[in-house]
Coordinates of C-alpha atoms in Angstrom, one line a residue:
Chain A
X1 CA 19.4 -13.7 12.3
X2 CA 23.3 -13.3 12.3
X3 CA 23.6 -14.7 8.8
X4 CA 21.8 -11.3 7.9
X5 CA 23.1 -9.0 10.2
X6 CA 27.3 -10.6 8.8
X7 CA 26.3 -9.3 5.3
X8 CA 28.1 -5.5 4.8
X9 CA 25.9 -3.0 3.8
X10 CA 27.7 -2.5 0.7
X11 CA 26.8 -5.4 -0.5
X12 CA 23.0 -5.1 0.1
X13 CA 22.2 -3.2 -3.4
X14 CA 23.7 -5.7 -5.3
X15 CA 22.3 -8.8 -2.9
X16 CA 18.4 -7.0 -3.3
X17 CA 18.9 -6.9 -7.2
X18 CA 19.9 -10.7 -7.7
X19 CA 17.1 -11.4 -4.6
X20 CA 14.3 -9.9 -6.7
X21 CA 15.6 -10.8 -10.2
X22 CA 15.4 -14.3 -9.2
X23 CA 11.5 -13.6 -7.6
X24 CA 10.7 -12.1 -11.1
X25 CA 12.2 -14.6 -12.6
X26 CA 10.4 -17.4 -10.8
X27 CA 7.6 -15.2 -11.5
X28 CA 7.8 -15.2 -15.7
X29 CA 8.2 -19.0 -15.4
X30 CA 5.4 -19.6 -13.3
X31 CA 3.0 -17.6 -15.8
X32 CA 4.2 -19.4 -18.4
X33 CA 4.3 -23.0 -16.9
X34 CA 0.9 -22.9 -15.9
X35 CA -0.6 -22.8 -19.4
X36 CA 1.7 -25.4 -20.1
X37 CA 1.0 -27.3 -16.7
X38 CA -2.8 -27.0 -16.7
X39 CA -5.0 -29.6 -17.1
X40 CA -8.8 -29.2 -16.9
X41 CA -9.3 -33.1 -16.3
X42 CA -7.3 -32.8 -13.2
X43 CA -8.5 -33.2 -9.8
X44 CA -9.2 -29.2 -8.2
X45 CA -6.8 -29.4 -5.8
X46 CA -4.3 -29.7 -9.0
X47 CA -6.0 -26.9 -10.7
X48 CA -6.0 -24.6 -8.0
X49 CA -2.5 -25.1 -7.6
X50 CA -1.3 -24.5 -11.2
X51 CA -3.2 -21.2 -11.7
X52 CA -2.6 -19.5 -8.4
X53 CA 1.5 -20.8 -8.8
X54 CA 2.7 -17.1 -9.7
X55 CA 1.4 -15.9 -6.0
X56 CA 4.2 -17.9 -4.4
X57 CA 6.8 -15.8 -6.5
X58 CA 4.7 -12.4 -5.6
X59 CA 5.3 -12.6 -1.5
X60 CA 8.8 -14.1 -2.3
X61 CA 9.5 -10.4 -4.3
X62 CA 7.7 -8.8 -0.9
X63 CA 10.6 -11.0 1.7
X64 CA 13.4 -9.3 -1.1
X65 CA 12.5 -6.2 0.1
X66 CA 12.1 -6.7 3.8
X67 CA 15.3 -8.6 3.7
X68 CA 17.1 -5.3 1.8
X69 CA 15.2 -2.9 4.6
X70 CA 17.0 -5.3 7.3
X71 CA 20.4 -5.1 5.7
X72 CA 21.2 -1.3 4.8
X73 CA 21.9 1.1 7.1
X74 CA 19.9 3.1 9.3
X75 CA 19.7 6.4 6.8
X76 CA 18.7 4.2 3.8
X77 CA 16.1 2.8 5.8
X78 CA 14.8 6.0 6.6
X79 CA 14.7 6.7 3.2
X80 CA 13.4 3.9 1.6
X81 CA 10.5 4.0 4.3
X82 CA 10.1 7.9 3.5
X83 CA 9.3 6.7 -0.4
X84 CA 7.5 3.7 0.0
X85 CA 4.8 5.6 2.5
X86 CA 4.3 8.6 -0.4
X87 CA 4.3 6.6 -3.1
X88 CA 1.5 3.8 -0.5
X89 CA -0.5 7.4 0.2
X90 CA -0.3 8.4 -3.6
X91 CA -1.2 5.2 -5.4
X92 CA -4.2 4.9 -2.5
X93 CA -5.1 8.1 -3.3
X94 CA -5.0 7.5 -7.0
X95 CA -7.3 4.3 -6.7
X96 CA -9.8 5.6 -4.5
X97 CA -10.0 8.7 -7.2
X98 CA -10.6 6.9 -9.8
X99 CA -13.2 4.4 -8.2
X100 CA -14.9 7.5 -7.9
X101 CA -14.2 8.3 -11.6
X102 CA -15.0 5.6 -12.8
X103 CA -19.2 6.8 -11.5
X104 CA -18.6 9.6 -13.3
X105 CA -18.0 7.6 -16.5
X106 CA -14.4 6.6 -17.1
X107 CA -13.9 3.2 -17.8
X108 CA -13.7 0.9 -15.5
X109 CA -9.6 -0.8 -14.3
X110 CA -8.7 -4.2 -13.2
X111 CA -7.3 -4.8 -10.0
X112 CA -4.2 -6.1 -12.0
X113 CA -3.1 -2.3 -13.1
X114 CA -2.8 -1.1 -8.8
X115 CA 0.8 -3.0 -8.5
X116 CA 2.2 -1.3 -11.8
X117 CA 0.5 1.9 -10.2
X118 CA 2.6 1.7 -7.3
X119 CA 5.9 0.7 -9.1
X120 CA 5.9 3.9 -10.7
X121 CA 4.6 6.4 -7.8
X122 CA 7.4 4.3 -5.8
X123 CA 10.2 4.9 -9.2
X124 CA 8.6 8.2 -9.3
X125 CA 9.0 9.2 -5.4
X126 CA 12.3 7.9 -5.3
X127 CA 13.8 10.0 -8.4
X128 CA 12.2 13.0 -7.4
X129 CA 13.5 12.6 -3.6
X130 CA 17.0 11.6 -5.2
X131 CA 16.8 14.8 -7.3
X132 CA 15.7 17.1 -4.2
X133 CA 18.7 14.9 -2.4
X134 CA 21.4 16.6 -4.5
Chain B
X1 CA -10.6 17.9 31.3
X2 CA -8.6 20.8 29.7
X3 CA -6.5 21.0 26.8
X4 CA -3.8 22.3 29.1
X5 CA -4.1 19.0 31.2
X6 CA -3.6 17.0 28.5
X7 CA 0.3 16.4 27.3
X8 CA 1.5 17.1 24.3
X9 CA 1.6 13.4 22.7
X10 CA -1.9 13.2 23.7
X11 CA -2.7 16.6 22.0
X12 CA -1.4 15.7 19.1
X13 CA -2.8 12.1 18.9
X14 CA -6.9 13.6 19.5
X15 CA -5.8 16.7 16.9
X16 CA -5.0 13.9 14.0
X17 CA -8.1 11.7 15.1
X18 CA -10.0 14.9 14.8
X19 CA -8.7 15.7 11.6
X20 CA -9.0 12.1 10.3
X21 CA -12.2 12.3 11.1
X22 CA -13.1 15.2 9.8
X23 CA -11.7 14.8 6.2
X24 CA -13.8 11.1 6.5
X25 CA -16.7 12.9 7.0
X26 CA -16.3 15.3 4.1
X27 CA -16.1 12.3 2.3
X28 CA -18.7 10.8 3.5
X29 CA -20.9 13.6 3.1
X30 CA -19.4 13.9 -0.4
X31 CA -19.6 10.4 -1.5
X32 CA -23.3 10.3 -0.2
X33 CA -24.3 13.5 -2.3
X34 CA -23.2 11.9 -5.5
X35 CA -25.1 9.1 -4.7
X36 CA -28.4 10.4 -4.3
X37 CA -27.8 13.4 -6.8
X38 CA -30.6 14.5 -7.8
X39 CA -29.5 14.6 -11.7
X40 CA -29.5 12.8 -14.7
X41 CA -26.8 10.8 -15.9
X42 CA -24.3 12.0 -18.6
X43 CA -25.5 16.0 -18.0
X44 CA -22.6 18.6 -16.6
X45 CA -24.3 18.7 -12.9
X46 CA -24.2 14.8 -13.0
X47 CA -20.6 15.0 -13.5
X48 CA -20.1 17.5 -11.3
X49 CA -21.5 16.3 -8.2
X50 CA -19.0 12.7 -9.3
X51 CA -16.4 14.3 -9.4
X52 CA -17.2 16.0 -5.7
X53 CA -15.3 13.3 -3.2
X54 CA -12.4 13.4 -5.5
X55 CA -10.6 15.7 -3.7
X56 CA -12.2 14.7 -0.2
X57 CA -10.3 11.8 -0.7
X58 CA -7.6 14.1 -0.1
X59 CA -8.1 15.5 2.8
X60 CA -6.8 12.2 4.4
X61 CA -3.3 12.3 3.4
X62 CA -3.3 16.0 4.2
X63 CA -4.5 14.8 7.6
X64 CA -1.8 12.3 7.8
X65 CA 1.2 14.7 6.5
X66 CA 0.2 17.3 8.8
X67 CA 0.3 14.6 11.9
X68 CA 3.9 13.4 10.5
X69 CA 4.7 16.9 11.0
X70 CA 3.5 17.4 14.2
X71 CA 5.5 14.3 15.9
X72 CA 8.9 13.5 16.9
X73 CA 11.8 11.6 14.7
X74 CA 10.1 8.2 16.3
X75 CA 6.7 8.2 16.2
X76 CA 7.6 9.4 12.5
X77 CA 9.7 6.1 11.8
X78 CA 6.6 3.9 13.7
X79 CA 4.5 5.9 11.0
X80 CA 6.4 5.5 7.8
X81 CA 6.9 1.6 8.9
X82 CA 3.5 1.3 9.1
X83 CA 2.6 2.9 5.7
X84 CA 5.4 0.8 4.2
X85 CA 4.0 -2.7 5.6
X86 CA 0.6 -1.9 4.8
X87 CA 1.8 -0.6 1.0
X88 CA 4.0 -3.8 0.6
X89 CA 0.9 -6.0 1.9
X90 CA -1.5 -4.4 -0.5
X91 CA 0.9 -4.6 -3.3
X92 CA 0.8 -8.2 -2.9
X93 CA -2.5 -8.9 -2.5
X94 CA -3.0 -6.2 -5.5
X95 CA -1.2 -9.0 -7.5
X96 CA -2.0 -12.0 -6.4
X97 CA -5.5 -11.7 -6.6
X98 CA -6.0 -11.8 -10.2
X99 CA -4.6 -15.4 -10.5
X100 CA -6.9 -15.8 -6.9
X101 CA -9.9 -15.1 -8.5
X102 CA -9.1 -17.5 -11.5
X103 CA -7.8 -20.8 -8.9
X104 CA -10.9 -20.5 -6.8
X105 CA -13.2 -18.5 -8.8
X106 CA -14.0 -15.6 -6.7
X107 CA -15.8 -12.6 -8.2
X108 CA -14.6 -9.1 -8.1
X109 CA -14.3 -7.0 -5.3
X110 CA -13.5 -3.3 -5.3
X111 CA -13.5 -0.8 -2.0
X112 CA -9.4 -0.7 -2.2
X113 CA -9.5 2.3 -0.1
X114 CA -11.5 0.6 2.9
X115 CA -9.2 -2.4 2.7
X116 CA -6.2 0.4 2.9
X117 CA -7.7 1.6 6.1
X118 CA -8.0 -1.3 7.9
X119 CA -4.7 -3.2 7.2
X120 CA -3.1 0.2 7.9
X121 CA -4.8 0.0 11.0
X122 CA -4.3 -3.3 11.8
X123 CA -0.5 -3.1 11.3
X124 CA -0.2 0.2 13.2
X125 CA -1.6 -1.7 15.9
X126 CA 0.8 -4.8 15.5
X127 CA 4.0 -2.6 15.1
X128 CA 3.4 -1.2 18.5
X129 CA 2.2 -3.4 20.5
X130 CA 5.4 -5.6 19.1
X131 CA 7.5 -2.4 20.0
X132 CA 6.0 -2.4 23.6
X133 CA 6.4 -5.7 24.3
X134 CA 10.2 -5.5 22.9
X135 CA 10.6 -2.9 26.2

């Protein structure tokens, strides 16, 4: 892996940010191809292929951010690890609440809304621990 | 066997299985009572015994924070890795299974915070057995 290791870690913000715009990117297109793309006379192989397209994009976003964690240095490690686990612990938290709210009569959530959850514990972890930082 | 006898990694490791444990039970306990309450829906007590394994649920960070505190700068990396992997591989299948459940028409499935447990486990496992074998 020396084509990883070459890259200087001042560069590694920027390189994560086009990495996972593209990923998002791929990921917008894909939603929107596959209404275009789908064809309910086609065989199911086909099908299958066409609506589950965006997942592809999804893990791509998930190699972005291991590929960052390899590249910046040993403190920013440290401290992206430090958010990522608060804000894992705090959206898992979160979820297993409100399963248990949802018995008590709130309405029930698709699975769809426990990614955005963990965007913003992980936006919220990190501007907090930015904050404390300073 | 003592506690004296024991060392002080092995100390620590039983106190945070103890506590884990512990706090599970609670919520066990918890989760169980709301179950079987005996109460009618929609009244106060109803609510009431819901809303009980809320904050069971947690007692198993607070087990996990006070174990982070507990270790040394390493095991505390090994830790936060394994969080991190876990949260990353949750967030993905978080999202991907929506469009899952369309392609191949699977049915809902809830119990996030069991599937949290065991791919936390699992990659806890993997990251050090891989850091053993790396030795």
């Amino acid at each position: 892996m020396t084509a990883m290791s070459a890259v200087p870690v001042k560069k590694a913000p920027a390189l994560y940010l086009v990495e996972f715009g593209v990923c998002m990117t791929l990921y917008v297109a894909a939603i929107l191809l596959r209404e275009w793309l789908y064809d309910p006379n086609a065989s199911r192989t086909l099908r299958v292929a066409v609506i589950a397209m965006p997942v592809v994009p999804v893990w791509l976003a998930f190699l972005a951010v291991v590929r960052h964690y390899r590249r910046i240095d040993e403190l920013s490690k440290v401290i992206l690890l430090k958010n990522i686990a608060v804000a894992a612990g705090f959206m898992a938290c979160l979820v297993t609440s409100y399963a248990l709210l949802v018995d008590a009569g709130l309405p029930t959530l698709s699975i769809t809304w426990a990614w955005p959850t963990l965007a913003a514990c992980w936006a919220a972890t990190t501007a907090i621990n930015e904050w404390r930082a300073r | 066997m003592s506690t004296q006898a024991l060392g002080f990694d092995t100390r620590t490791n039983l106190r945070y299985a103890a506590e884990m444990f512990g706090a599970a039970a609670v919520l066990t306990a918890a989760a169980f009572a709301a179950r079987h309450a005996p109460a009618a829906p929609g009244t106060p007590e109803y609510i009431a015994l819901q809303l009980l394994p809320v904050p069971a649920v947690w007692l198993l960070p607070l087990a996990m924070l006070r174990h982070y505190l507990r270790i040394d700068e390493l095991q505390r990396l090994q830790m936060l890795q394994s969080i991190a992997i876990t949260g990353g591989i949750l967030a993905g299948i978080a999202w991907s299974l929506p469009f899952l459940h369309k392609a191949f028409g699977w049915t809902a499935d809830g119990m996030w915070e069991v599937w949290f447990s065991i791919v936390f486990v699992s990659v806890t496992v993997l990251v050090n057995t891989r850091r053993l074998r790396a030795r």
